[in-house]
mmCIF file of C-alpha atoms and ligand atoms in Angstrom:
data_model
loop_
_atom_site.group_PDB
_atom_site.id
_atom_site.type_symbol
_atom_site.label_atom_id
_atom_site.label_comp_id
_atom_site.label_asym_id
_atom_site.label_seq_id
_atom_site.Cartn_x
_atom_site.Cartn_y
_atom_site.Cartn_z
ATOM 1 C CA MET A 203 -5.809 26.403 -15.048
ATOM 2 C CA PRO A 204 -3.213 23.716 -16.241
ATOM 3 C CA ALA A 205 -2.239 21.331 -13.857
ATOM 4 C CA ARG A 206 0.898 21.953 -11.860
ATOM 5 C CA GLU A 207 3.839 19.727 -12.610
ATOM 6 C CA MET A 208 5.340 17.266 -10.269
ATOM 7 C CA LYS A 209 9.147 18.047 -10.154
ATOM 8 C CA HIS A 210 10.548 17.163 -6.870
ATOM 9 C CA ILE A 211 9.118 14.092 -5.423
ATOM 10 C CA LEU A 212 9.572 12.626 -1.953
ATOM 11 C CA VAL A 213 8.651 9.021 -0.838
ATOM 12 C CA THR A 214 8.276 8.352 2.635
ATOM 13 C CA GLY A 215 8.329 4.567 3.779
ATOM 14 C CA ALA A 216 10.625 4.078 1.009
ATOM 15 C CA CYS A 217 12.346 0.965 2.292
ATOM 16 C CA GLY A 218 8.782 -0.745 2.805
ATOM 17 C CA GLN A 219 7.109 -3.046 0.701
ATOM 18 C CA ILE A 220 5.254 -0.803 -1.620
ATOM 19 C CA GLY A 221 7.821 2.265 -1.246
ATOM 20 C CA SER A 222 10.671 0.311 -2.235
ATOM 21 C CA GLU A 223 9.182 -0.724 -5.660
ATOM 22 C CA LEU A 224 7.445 2.799 -6.082
ATOM 23 C CA THR A 225 10.457 4.678 -5.647
ATOM 24 C CA LEU A 226 12.300 2.910 -8.354
ATOM 25 C CA ALA A 227 9.358 3.262 -10.797
ATOM 26 C CA LEU A 228 9.220 7.118 -10.039
ATOM 27 C CA ARG A 229 12.784 7.335 -10.607
ATOM 28 C CA GLU A 230 12.719 5.871 -13.984
ATOM 29 C CA ARG A 231 9.591 8.238 -14.788
ATOM 30 C CA TYR A 232 10.926 11.413 -13.301
ATOM 31 C CA GLY A 233 14.579 10.900 -13.087
ATOM 32 C CA GLY A 234 16.745 9.433 -10.170
ATOM 33 C CA GLU A 235 17.857 12.857 -8.589
ATOM 34 C CA ASN A 236 14.153 14.410 -8.493
ATOM 35 C CA VAL A 237 12.983 11.407 -6.118
ATOM 36 C CA VAL A 238 14.233 11.504 -2.807
ATOM 37 C CA ALA A 239 13.548 8.455 -0.925
ATOM 38 C CA THR A 240 13.546 8.510 2.854
ATOM 39 C CA GLY A 241 13.117 5.767 5.498
ATOM 40 C CA HIS A 242 13.186 5.684 9.198
ATOM 41 C CA ARG A 243 15.518 2.871 10.391
ATOM 42 C CA THR A 244 15.641 0.268 7.715
ATOM 43 C CA ARG A 245 18.731 0.466 5.636
ATOM 44 C CA PRO A 246 18.155 0.973 2.006
ATOM 45 C CA SER A 247 18.928 -1.614 -0.626
ATOM 46 C CA ALA A 248 21.784 -0.859 -2.782
ATOM 47 C CA VAL A 249 19.718 -0.074 -5.843
ATOM 48 C CA LEU A 250 17.610 2.267 -3.801
ATOM 49 C CA ARG A 251 20.642 3.956 -2.382
ATOM 50 C CA ASP A 252 22.633 4.035 -5.841
ATOM 51 C CA SER A 253 19.559 5.353 -7.981
ATOM 52 C CA GLY A 254 18.764 8.743 -6.206
ATOM 53 C CA PRO A 255 19.009 10.559 -2.751
ATOM 54 C CA PHE A 256 18.430 8.823 0.463
ATOM 55 C CA GLU A 257 17.676 10.407 3.813
ATOM 56 C CA PHE A 258 16.647 9.207 7.213
ATOM 57 C CA ILE A 259 13.498 10.927 8.529
ATOM 58 C CA ASP A 260 11.029 10.100 11.220
ATOM 59 C CA VAL A 261 7.448 11.259 10.267
ATOM 60 C CA THR A 262 6.312 11.653 13.986
ATOM 61 C CA LYS A 263 9.262 14.360 13.998
ATOM 62 C CA ARG A 264 8.153 17.149 12.057
ATOM 63 C CA GLU A 265 11.528 18.844 11.642
ATOM 64 C CA THR A 266 12.979 15.969 10.297
ATOM 65 C CA VAL A 267 10.679 15.886 7.457
ATOM 66 C CA GLU A 268 10.805 19.658 6.924
ATOM 67 C CA ALA A 269 14.605 19.424 6.712
ATOM 68 C CA VAL A 270 14.420 16.833 4.049
ATOM 69 C CA VAL A 271 11.702 18.685 1.953
ATOM 70 C CA ASP A 272 13.492 22.313 2.033
ATOM 71 C CA LYS A 273 16.774 20.776 1.242
ATOM 72 C CA TYR A 274 15.349 19.032 -1.922
ATOM 73 C CA ASN A 275 12.670 21.747 -2.698
ATOM 74 C CA ILE A 276 9.990 19.195 -2.515
ATOM 75 C CA ASP A 277 6.623 19.748 -4.339
ATOM 76 C CA THR A 278 5.056 16.293 -4.298
ATOM 77 C CA VAL A 279 5.038 13.604 -1.532
ATOM 78 C CA TYR A 280 4.021 9.947 -1.546
ATOM 79 C CA HIS A 281 3.536 9.311 2.065
ATOM 80 C CA MET A 282 4.081 5.526 2.172
ATOM 81 C CA ALA A 283 5.157 5.296 6.056
ATOM 82 C CA ALA A 284 2.617 3.400 8.040
ATOM 83 C CA ILE A 285 2.383 0.744 10.710
ATOM 84 C CA LEU A 286 0.201 -2.032 9.175
ATOM 85 C CA SER A 287 -2.738 -4.304 10.764
ATOM 86 C CA ALA A 288 -0.962 -6.844 12.588
ATOM 87 C CA VAL A 289 1.650 -4.909 14.426
ATOM 88 C CA GLY A 290 -1.023 -2.303 14.878
ATOM 89 C CA GLU A 291 -2.884 -4.634 16.965
ATOM 90 C CA GLU A 292 0.006 -5.328 18.810
ATOM 91 C CA LYS A 293 1.387 -1.664 19.225
ATOM 92 C CA PRO A 294 -1.769 0.447 18.992
ATOM 93 C CA GLN A 295 -0.364 3.638 20.571
ATOM 94 C CA LEU A 296 2.613 3.503 17.888
ATOM 95 C CA ALA A 297 0.126 2.778 15.077
ATOM 96 C CA TRP A 298 -1.718 6.034 15.840
ATOM 97 C CA ASN A 299 1.569 8.137 16.293
ATOM 98 C CA VAL A 300 2.895 7.151 13.017
ATOM 99 C CA ASN A 301 -0.238 6.714 10.895
ATOM 100 C CA ILE A 302 -1.935 9.804 12.271
ATOM 101 C CA ASN A 303 0.619 12.372 13.749
ATOM 102 C CA GLY A 304 2.965 11.319 10.582
ATOM 103 C CA LEU A 305 0.151 12.160 8.456
ATOM 104 C CA TYR A 306 -0.785 15.276 10.064
ATOM 105 C CA ASN A 307 2.810 16.383 9.796
ATOM 106 C CA VAL A 308 3.119 15.701 5.996
ATOM 107 C CA LEU A 309 -0.239 17.422 5.205
ATOM 108 C CA GLU A 310 0.875 20.320 7.289
ATOM 109 C CA ILE A 311 4.097 20.659 5.709
ATOM 110 C CA ALA A 312 2.555 20.509 2.347
ATOM 111 C CA ARG A 313 -0.083 23.086 2.933
ATOM 112 C CA GLU A 314 2.415 25.475 4.453
ATOM 113 C CA ARG A 315 4.341 24.890 1.049
ATOM 114 C CA ASP A 316 1.651 25.108 -1.252
ATOM 115 C CA MET A 317 2.761 21.787 -2.857
ATOM 116 C CA VAL A 318 1.446 20.510 -5.871
ATOM 117 C CA ARG A 319 0.287 16.969 -4.719
ATOM 118 C CA VAL A 320 0.292 14.321 -1.953
ATOM 119 C CA PHE A 321 -0.409 10.775 -2.144
ATOM 120 C CA CYS A 322 -1.614 8.902 0.997
ATOM 121 C CA PRO A 323 -3.014 5.380 0.770
ATOM 122 C CA SER A 324 -5.522 3.891 2.629
ATOM 123 C CA SER A 325 -6.768 0.183 2.856
ATOM 124 C CA ILE A 326 -9.290 -2.510 2.881
ATOM 125 C CA ALA A 327 -8.703 -2.026 6.492
ATOM 126 C CA ALA A 328 -10.922 0.853 6.493
ATOM 127 C CA PHE A 329 -13.838 -1.339 6.387
ATOM 128 C CA GLY A 330 -15.363 -3.387 9.260
ATOM 129 C CA PRO A 331 -17.582 -6.350 10.042
ATOM 130 C CA GLU A 332 -20.763 -4.091 9.503
ATOM 131 C CA THR A 333 -19.609 -3.306 5.877
ATOM 132 C CA PRO A 334 -21.354 -5.135 3.174
ATOM 133 C CA GLN A 335 -18.385 -7.934 2.482
ATOM 134 C CA GLU A 336 -19.330 -8.704 -1.194
ATOM 135 C CA ASN A 337 -18.605 -6.037 -3.923
ATOM 136 C CA THR A 338 -18.104 -3.559 -1.107
ATOM 137 C CA PRO A 339 -19.276 -0.080 -2.559
ATOM 138 C CA GLN A 340 -17.621 2.925 -2.775
ATOM 139 C CA GLU A 341 -19.675 4.775 -0.523
ATOM 140 C CA THR A 342 -20.408 2.424 2.621
ATOM 141 C CA ILE A 343 -20.182 1.841 6.427
ATOM 142 C CA LEU A 344 -16.859 2.601 7.471
ATOM 143 C CA ARG A 345 -16.541 1.176 11.281
ATOM 144 C CA PRO A 346 -13.120 -0.642 11.455
ATOM 145 C CA LYS A 347 -12.498 -2.644 14.586
ATOM 146 C CA THR A 348 -8.623 -2.423 14.139
ATOM 147 C CA MET A 349 -6.366 0.579 15.337
ATOM 148 C CA TYR A 350 -4.802 0.384 11.912
ATOM 149 C CA GLY A 351 -8.228 0.677 10.449
ATOM 150 C CA VAL A 352 -9.332 3.385 12.510
ATOM 151 C CA THR A 353 -6.041 5.446 11.576
ATOM 152 C CA LYS A 354 -7.091 4.845 7.908
ATOM 153 C CA VAL A 355 -10.489 6.084 8.337
ATOM 154 C CA ALA A 356 -9.277 9.074 10.055
ATOM 155 C CA GLY A 357 -6.512 9.661 7.429
ATOM 156 C CA GLU A 358 -9.099 9.485 4.485
ATOM 157 C CA LEU A 359 -11.196 12.192 6.136
ATOM 158 C CA LEU A 360 -8.272 14.440 7.069
ATOM 159 C CA CYS A 361 -6.881 14.205 3.494
ATOM 160 C CA ASP A 362 -10.358 15.002 2.102
ATOM 161 C CA TYR A 363 -10.486 18.003 4.689
ATOM 162 C CA TYR A 364 -7.196 19.286 3.378
ATOM 163 C CA PHE A 365 -8.668 19.287 -0.178
ATOM 164 C CA ALA A 366 -11.928 20.806 0.687
ATOM 165 C CA ARG A 367 -10.596 23.487 3.188
ATOM 166 C CA PHE A 368 -7.125 24.306 1.959
ATOM 167 C CA GLY A 369 -7.168 23.086 -1.793
ATOM 168 C CA LEU A 370 -4.420 20.810 -1.253
ATOM 169 C CA ASP A 371 -4.461 18.078 -3.939
ATOM 170 C CA VAL A 372 -4.507 14.989 -1.680
ATOM 171 C CA ARG A 373 -4.942 11.366 -3.493
ATOM 172 C CA GLY A 374 -5.215 8.222 -2.305
ATOM 173 C CA VAL A 375 -6.740 4.523 -2.909
ATOM 174 C CA ARG A 376 -7.945 1.693 -0.476
ATOM 175 C CA TYR A 377 -5.114 -0.641 -1.345
ATOM 176 C CA PRO A 378 -6.185 -4.583 -1.264
ATOM 177 C CA GLY A 379 -3.662 -6.831 0.148
ATOM 178 C CA ILE A 380 -0.363 -6.332 -1.859
ATOM 179 C CA ILE A 381 1.653 -9.282 -3.004
ATOM 180 C CA SER A 382 5.305 -8.350 -4.151
ATOM 181 C CA SER A 383 8.535 -10.435 -5.095
ATOM 182 C CA GLU A 384 11.110 -7.715 -3.990
ATOM 183 C CA THR A 385 10.570 -6.496 -0.596
ATOM 184 C CA LEU A 386 8.961 -8.485 2.250
ATOM 185 C CA PRO A 387 5.462 -6.667 3.659
ATOM 186 C CA GLY A 388 5.965 -5.702 7.296
ATOM 187 C CA GLY A 389 3.397 -6.739 9.669
ATOM 188 C CA GLY A 390 0.161 -6.959 7.788
ATOM 189 C CA THR A 391 -2.747 -9.735 8.005
ATOM 190 C CA THR A 392 -2.390 -10.423 4.210
ATOM 191 C CA ASP A 393 1.412 -11.100 4.278
ATOM 192 C CA TYR A 394 0.790 -14.696 4.027
ATOM 193 C CA ALA A 395 0.289 -14.429 0.491
ATOM 194 C CA VAL A 396 4.009 -13.380 0.029
ATOM 195 C CA GLU A 397 5.570 -15.661 2.790
ATOM 196 C CA ILE A 398 3.755 -18.884 1.330
ATOM 197 C CA PHE A 399 5.698 -18.367 -2.186
ATOM 198 C CA TYR A 400 9.041 -18.316 -0.331
ATOM 199 C CA GLU A 401 8.360 -21.372 1.682
ATOM 200 C CA ALA A 402 6.728 -23.192 -1.367
ATOM 201 C CA LEU A 403 9.930 -23.000 -3.160
ATOM 202 C CA LYS A 404 12.295 -23.417 -0.105
ATOM 203 C CA HIS A 405 10.537 -26.369 2.109
ATOM 204 C CA LYS A 406 7.488 -27.221 -0.314
ATOM 205 C CA ARG A 407 5.283 -26.707 2.830
ATOM 206 C CA TYR A 408 3.754 -23.697 4.821
ATOM 207 C CA THR A 409 1.509 -23.142 7.819
ATOM 208 C CA CYS A 410 -0.727 -20.331 7.219
ATOM 209 C CA PHE A 411 -1.968 -18.069 9.889
ATOM 210 C CA LEU A 412 -5.535 -17.563 8.328
ATOM 211 C CA ARG A 413 -8.030 -20.279 7.990
ATOM 212 C CA ASP A 414 -8.182 -22.052 4.218
ATOM 213 C CA ASP A 415 -11.428 -20.263 3.300
ATOM 214 C CA THR A 416 -10.528 -16.727 4.339
ATOM 215 C CA VAL A 417 -11.258 -14.623 1.084
ATOM 216 C CA LEU A 418 -9.780 -11.233 0.836
ATOM 217 C CA PRO A 419 -8.983 -8.635 -1.868
ATOM 218 C CA MET A 420 -5.568 -8.980 -3.119
ATOM 219 C CA MET A 421 -3.440 -7.193 -5.986
ATOM 220 C CA TYR A 422 0.064 -7.842 -7.736
ATOM 221 C CA MET A 423 2.720 -5.330 -7.226
ATOM 222 C CA PRO A 424 2.972 -4.280 -11.056
ATOM 223 C CA ASP A 425 -0.653 -3.195 -10.735
ATOM 224 C CA CYS A 426 -0.290 -1.502 -7.615
ATOM 225 C CA ILE A 427 2.643 0.580 -8.820
ATOM 226 C CA ARG A 428 0.532 1.577 -11.888
ATOM 227 C CA ALA A 429 -2.509 2.269 -10.198
ATOM 228 C CA THR A 430 -0.885 4.658 -7.886
ATOM 229 C CA ILE A 431 1.002 6.657 -10.558
ATOM 230 C CA MET A 432 -2.011 6.687 -12.821
ATOM 231 C CA LEU A 433 -4.218 8.260 -9.803
ATOM 232 C CA MET A 434 -1.297 10.715 -9.328
ATOM 233 C CA GLU A 435 -0.986 11.759 -12.726
ATOM 234 C CA ALA A 436 -4.736 11.775 -13.421
ATOM 235 C CA ASP A 437 -6.712 15.089 -14.726
ATOM 236 C CA PRO A 438 -7.728 16.894 -11.468
ATOM 237 C CA ALA A 439 -10.694 17.990 -13.429
ATOM 238 C CA GLY A 440 -12.019 14.175 -13.481
ATOM 239 C CA LEU A 441 -11.635 13.575 -10.041
ATOM 240 C CA LYS A 442 -14.841 13.683 -7.706
ATOM 241 C CA HIS A 443 -13.432 11.717 -5.208
ATOM 242 C CA HIS A 444 -9.929 12.159 -3.620
ATOM 243 C CA ALA A 445 -8.361 10.217 -1.018
ATOM 244 C CA ASP A 446 -10.603 7.031 -0.718
ATOM 245 C CA PHE A 447 -10.816 5.183 -4.072
ATOM 246 C CA ASN A 448 -11.859 1.500 -3.714
ATOM 247 C CA LEU A 449 -9.336 -0.337 -5.727
ATOM 248 C CA ALA A 450 -9.500 -4.128 -6.790
ATOM 249 C CA ALA A 451 -7.695 -6.765 -9.070
ATOM 250 C CA PHE A 452 -8.809 -10.218 -7.550
ATOM 251 C CA SER A 453 -9.661 -11.905 -4.523
ATOM 252 C CA PHE A 454 -8.988 -15.267 -3.334
ATOM 253 C CA ALA A 455 -8.563 -17.593 0.022
ATOM 254 C CA PRO A 456 -5.643 -19.288 1.039
ATOM 255 C CA ALA A 457 -6.887 -22.613 -0.544
ATOM 256 C CA ASP A 458 -7.185 -21.094 -3.856
ATOM 257 C CA LEU A 459 -3.700 -19.815 -3.708
ATOM 258 C CA VAL A 460 -2.556 -23.389 -2.651
ATOM 259 C CA ALA A 461 -4.417 -24.951 -5.414
ATOM 260 C CA GLU A 462 -2.593 -22.395 -7.798
ATOM 261 C CA ILE A 463 0.888 -22.982 -6.547
ATOM 262 C CA LYS A 464 0.294 -26.593 -6.773
ATOM 263 C CA LYS A 465 -0.234 -26.567 -10.529
ATOM 264 C CA HIS A 466 3.626 -25.436 -10.511
ATOM 265 C CA ILE A 467 4.826 -27.026 -7.557
ATOM 266 C CA PRO A 468 2.657 -30.406 -7.289
ATOM 267 C CA GLU A 469 4.557 -31.470 -3.759
ATOM 268 C CA PHE A 470 3.496 -28.508 -2.173
ATOM 269 C CA THR A 471 1.355 -28.809 1.168
ATOM 270 C CA CYS A 472 -0.345 -26.139 3.251
ATOM 271 C CA THR A 473 -1.646 -26.556 6.849
ATOM 272 C CA TYR A 474 -3.461 -23.907 8.766
ATOM 273 C CA GLU A 475 -3.127 -22.485 12.229
ATOM 274 C CA PRO A 476 -5.038 -19.296 12.278
ATOM 275 C CA ASP A 477 -3.890 -16.781 15.040
ATOM 276 C CA PHE A 478 -5.043 -13.402 16.062
ATOM 277 C CA ARG A 479 -4.966 -12.198 12.618
ATOM 278 C CA GLN A 480 -8.009 -14.255 11.577
ATOM 279 C CA ALA A 481 -10.427 -11.789 13.581
ATOM 280 C CA ILE A 482 -8.734 -8.907 11.685
ATOM 281 C CA ALA A 483 -9.329 -10.538 8.290
ATOM 282 C CA ASP A 484 -12.756 -11.815 9.128
ATOM 283 C CA SER A 485 -13.478 -8.128 9.698
ATOM 284 C CA TRP A 486 -12.670 -7.035 6.187
ATOM 285 C CA PRO A 487 -14.388 -7.602 2.694
ATOM 286 C CA HIS A 488 -14.253 -10.399 0.185
ATOM 287 C CA THR A 489 -14.652 -8.320 -2.987
ATOM 288 C CA ILE A 490 -14.304 -4.814 -3.835
ATOM 289 C CA ASP A 491 -16.376 -2.602 -6.225
ATOM 290 C CA ASP A 492 -13.839 -0.345 -7.587
ATOM 291 C CA SER A 493 -16.078 0.889 -10.565
ATOM 292 C CA THR A 494 -15.605 4.665 -9.235
ATOM 293 C CA ALA A 495 -11.779 4.388 -9.901
ATOM 294 C CA ARG A 496 -12.308 2.994 -13.234
ATOM 295 C CA GLU A 497 -14.841 5.744 -14.052
ATOM 296 C CA GLU A 498 -12.809 8.778 -12.555
ATOM 297 C CA TRP A 499 -9.291 7.817 -13.657
ATOM 298 C CA GLY A 500 -9.393 4.651 -15.907
ATOM 299 C CA TRP A 501 -8.190 2.130 -13.546
ATOM 300 C CA GLU A 502 -8.080 -1.576 -14.882
ATOM 301 C CA PRO A 503 -5.927 -4.251 -13.509
ATOM 302 C CA GLU A 504 -3.903 -6.603 -15.426
ATOM 303 C CA TYR A 505 -2.954 -9.460 -13.244
ATOM 304 C CA ASP A 506 -5.280 -12.325 -11.989
ATOM 305 C CA LEU A 507 -4.442 -15.204 -9.628
ATOM 306 C CA ALA A 508 -2.995 -17.352 -12.436
ATOM 307 C CA ALA A 509 -0.748 -14.564 -13.801
ATOM 308 C CA MET A 510 0.400 -13.349 -10.619
ATOM 309 C CA THR A 511 1.414 -16.855 -9.242
ATOM 310 C CA GLU A 512 3.094 -17.748 -12.245
ATOM 311 C CA ASP A 513 5.071 -14.313 -12.239
ATOM 312 C CA MET A 514 6.046 -14.523 -8.351
ATOM 313 C CA LEU A 515 7.398 -18.147 -8.894
ATOM 314 C CA GLU A 516 9.429 -16.935 -11.702
ATOM 315 C CA LYS A 517 11.063 -14.143 -9.989
ATOM 316 C CA LEU A 518 11.487 -15.905 -6.753
ATOM 317 C CA ARG A 519 13.286 -18.942 -8.184
ATOM 318 C CA ASP A 520 16.213 -16.876 -8.971
ATOM 319 C CA LYS A 521 15.986 -15.064 -5.659
ATOM 320 C CA VAL A 522 15.564 -18.083 -3.322
ATOM 321 C CA LYS A 523 17.980 -19.937 -5.730
ATOM 322 C CA VAL A 524 16.256 -23.705 -5.778
HETATM 323 N N1 LIG B 241 -2.111 -5.632 3.540
HETATM 324 C C1 LIG B 241 -2.409 -4.480 4.884
HETATM 325 C C2 LIG B 241 -2.550 -5.400 6.084
HETATM 326 O O1 LIG B 241 -2.646 -6.674 6.051
HETATM 327 C C3 LIG B 241 -3.864 -4.189 4.627
HETATM 328 O O2 LIG B 241 -3.880 -2.980 4.235
HETATM 329 O O3 LIG B 241 -2.382 -4.730 6.843
#
C-alpha cells in the first residue's frame, strides 16, 4: 500500500522555540495555506502570521483543537505544544495537564479522523539517573525524576500504543537541547546554551545556571528541523521504532561553549551560579547513541559545536545590533 500523503498540516506550539521555525520550514515545503499554525496565548510573529493561517487553541481543551482540525480538514499534526523541564518542576500539575492530557486529546482526534500521521517529540529528559550516561543506548532504563520526563516517557508509550492498537502512524524523537537564533526557548534546562550567545554579544559576560562541567547532548536548530521532517517523510516500511528515536548531534559542557565563543569574542567571561536546574541536568545523559535513527531513516547531523557557534554569532549579531 503506498504511503498516504500529508496534505493539510497542523502545528501546535507554533509560537515556541521549535514550532516557530518548523512551521516556516513546513510552509516552504508544503505551501503556506496548507500548514496551520496554532498557539495558546503567545502572539505570533509577523512572519508566522503572514505566511499562512494562524489560530489560537488550548490543547487541554479538546473542542478548541477539534474546531481547527475540522475547519482546515487536517490530516497531519506536529504536536509541539509542551511545558519544558524547568517550568515543569515549578508547575508539575500544569506540566501533566498540558503534556499528557494535551497529547491524549491530539491522539484521540487523530484516531477518530483516521489521520495520516502525527509527530510528538520526546526528549533526553525521558532518561534518568539510573540510565547509562555515556552513549546512552536506544533501549535503556527510563526512570526520569522530573515531571517533564515522566510525561515524556508516558507520552512515548502512549504514542506507541496508538500505533500498535489503532494503527495511527505516530512518530517522535528524543530531542537533545536545541540551540536556535530565532525564538527563545521557554523554561528548559538547556536554555543557557541560547541565552549565553545574547549575553556574550550584548554584555561580554554571562552567569550560567549550570556548573561549568555539565555535559549535555545538544543540537542546532537547522539539524532539528531537518531531522523532524526527515522522520515524518520516512518510508513507514523502514521503521521498527515509532515515537522514541534517540537523536544526537554533539555534546558539550558550558566551559566548552565558553571556550568556543571566546574564539570569536576574546573578552567574553562566564561565571557559574548553579540553581535547581543543576539537579535536572545531572540526571540526564552526556552523550547519546542515535544509531537506530541512522539505520531506520538515514539520520546524520550537519552541525558540530564550532559550526553552530559561528552561525549563531553571525545570525545574532544582526539581531542584537552590536
Ligand atoms: N531542552 C529541554 C529542556 O531543557 C529538554 O527537552 O527542558
